[in-house]
Short mmCIF file of C-alpha atoms in Angstrom, two decimals:
data_model
loop_
_atom_site.label_atom_id
_atom_site.label_comp_id
_atom_site.label_asym_id
_atom_site.label_seq_id
_atom_site.Cartn_x
_atom_site.Cartn_y
_atom_site.Cartn_z
CA GLN A 13 90.51 -50.56 -77.70
CA VAL A 14 92.34 -48.15 -80.00
CA GLN A 15 92.28 -48.38 -83.78
CA LEU A 16 94.27 -46.50 -86.40
CA VAL A 17 92.78 -46.53 -89.87
CA GLN A 18 94.90 -45.39 -92.80
CA SER A 19 93.63 -44.04 -96.10
CA GLY A 20 95.14 -42.58 -99.22
CA GLY A 21 98.28 -43.65 -100.99
CA GLY A 22 98.23 -46.00 -103.94
CA LEU A 23 99.89 -45.31 -107.26
CA GLY A 24 101.60 -42.03 -108.05
CA GLN A 25 103.93 -40.68 -110.70
CA ALA A 26 107.40 -39.30 -110.24
CA GLY A 27 107.11 -35.61 -109.56
CA GLY A 28 103.52 -35.97 -108.47
CA SER A 29 101.78 -35.91 -105.11
CA LEU A 30 99.94 -38.26 -102.82
CA ARG A 31 98.39 -37.79 -99.41
CA LEU A 32 98.10 -40.27 -96.57
CA SER A 33 95.72 -40.00 -93.64
CA CYS A 34 95.59 -41.92 -90.40
CA ALA A 35 92.67 -41.57 -88.01
CA ALA A 36 92.79 -42.86 -84.45
CA SER A 37 89.60 -43.88 -82.68
CA GLY A 38 88.45 -45.76 -79.62
CA SER A 39 89.42 -45.34 -76.01
CA ILE A 40 91.63 -42.25 -76.27
CA PHE A 41 92.36 -39.80 -73.49
CA SER A 42 95.25 -38.08 -75.23
CA ILE A 43 97.75 -38.63 -78.03
CA LYS A 44 101.36 -37.63 -77.74
CA ALA A 45 103.42 -38.18 -80.88
CA MET A 46 102.09 -39.38 -84.22
CA GLY A 47 104.08 -40.28 -87.27
CA TRP A 48 104.86 -42.40 -90.28
CA TYR A 49 107.33 -45.19 -90.97
CA ARG A 50 107.98 -46.85 -94.29
CA GLN A 51 109.64 -50.01 -95.47
CA ALA A 52 110.56 -51.01 -98.99
CA PRO A 53 111.49 -54.59 -99.93
CA GLY A 54 115.07 -55.29 -98.94
CA ASN A 55 115.35 -52.05 -96.99
CA GLN A 56 115.30 -51.28 -93.30
CA ARG A 57 112.26 -49.68 -91.80
CA GLU A 58 112.65 -45.91 -91.86
CA LEU A 59 111.02 -43.23 -89.76
CA VAL A 60 109.72 -40.82 -92.38
CA ALA A 61 108.17 -38.08 -90.26
CA ALA A 62 106.83 -37.43 -86.79
CA ILE A 63 104.85 -34.72 -85.08
CA THR A 64 104.37 -34.03 -81.39
CA ASP A 65 101.14 -32.97 -79.74
CA GLY A 66 102.60 -29.48 -79.69
CA GLY A 67 103.15 -29.51 -83.42
CA THR A 68 106.91 -29.98 -83.52
CA THR A 69 107.86 -31.92 -86.63
CA SER A 70 110.84 -33.99 -87.71
CA TYR A 71 111.70 -35.61 -91.02
CA ALA A 72 114.05 -38.14 -92.50
CA ASP A 73 116.70 -36.45 -94.63
CA SER A 74 115.40 -38.34 -97.65
CA VAL A 75 112.03 -36.56 -97.55
CA LYS A 76 112.89 -33.11 -96.17
CA GLY A 77 111.48 -30.38 -98.33
CA ARG A 78 109.16 -32.79 -100.14
CA PHE A 79 106.93 -34.32 -97.46
CA THR A 80 104.85 -32.48 -94.86
CA ILE A 81 103.37 -34.04 -91.76
CA SER A 82 100.44 -32.43 -90.00
CA ARG A 83 97.77 -33.40 -87.51
CA ASP A 84 94.26 -32.44 -86.53
CA ASN A 85 94.04 -32.98 -82.80
CA ALA A 86 90.26 -32.56 -82.76
CA LYS A 87 89.99 -35.48 -85.18
CA ASN A 88 92.90 -37.51 -83.78
CA THR A 89 94.21 -37.67 -87.32
CA VAL A 90 97.68 -37.36 -88.79
CA TYR A 91 98.41 -36.59 -92.44
CA LEU A 92 101.40 -37.02 -94.69
CA GLN A 93 101.45 -34.83 -97.77
CA MET A 94 103.97 -36.25 -100.21
CA ASN A 95 105.09 -33.97 -103.03
CA SER A 96 107.78 -34.30 -105.68
CA LEU A 97 107.51 -38.05 -105.43
CA LYS A 98 110.41 -40.25 -106.44
CA PRO A 99 110.43 -43.94 -107.35
CA GLU A 100 112.50 -44.55 -104.21
CA ASP A 101 109.51 -43.41 -102.13
CA THR A 102 107.85 -46.68 -103.07
CA ALA A 103 107.19 -48.57 -99.85
CA VAL A 104 104.57 -49.67 -97.38
CA TYR A 105 103.77 -46.75 -95.11
CA ASP A 106 102.67 -47.34 -91.52
CA CYS A 107 101.30 -44.69 -89.21
CA TYR A 108 101.56 -44.76 -85.45
CA ALA A 109 100.14 -42.89 -82.51
CA GLU A 110 101.29 -42.80 -78.90
CA VAL A 111 98.04 -43.02 -77.01
CA ARG A 112 97.09 -42.60 -73.38
CA LYS A 113 93.78 -44.37 -72.82
CA TYR A 114 92.97 -42.95 -69.39
CA SER A 115 94.15 -40.09 -67.23
CA GLY A 116 97.43 -41.10 -65.62
CA SER A 117 97.84 -44.27 -67.68
CA PRO A 118 101.03 -44.82 -69.66
CA TYR A 119 101.33 -44.07 -73.35
CA TYR A 120 101.35 -47.04 -75.72
CA ARG A 121 102.18 -47.00 -79.41
CA TYR A 122 99.46 -48.19 -81.76
CA TRP A 123 99.82 -48.86 -85.47
CA GLY A 124 97.78 -48.48 -88.61
CA GLN A 125 97.17 -51.29 -91.06
CA GLY A 126 99.79 -50.18 -93.58
CA THR A 127 99.36 -48.59 -97.00
CA GLN A 128 101.24 -49.36 -100.18
CA VAL A 129 102.62 -46.36 -102.02
CA THR A 130 104.05 -47.03 -105.45
CA VAL A 131 105.73 -44.30 -107.48
CA SER A 132 106.28 -44.92 -111.17
CA SER A 133 109.03 -43.20 -113.11
#
């Protein structure tokens, strides 16, 4: 079994910062990509940021220059540092990890439990 546990988030102010963490545990042989999606009420789900096992990152245009994704491979953890927050960043944030449970097995995507981020103006 593989579990992703998210922490961080909550209430922030416009212009402020918040940090999200997502730790994967369980039967893990290797993790390929990790990342964050978000969804606000009435909006489509959006891929916010992703990072490969080699450290290559990608960002949604809406967060470029403000958010930073990073990962600690030794801890199987991905982080999302959110700076210069805007009210439109308010959403539920979900992390994911593409996990291989055994050598030679396929990668499957696992999800965290979701974290509410609310940014007040």
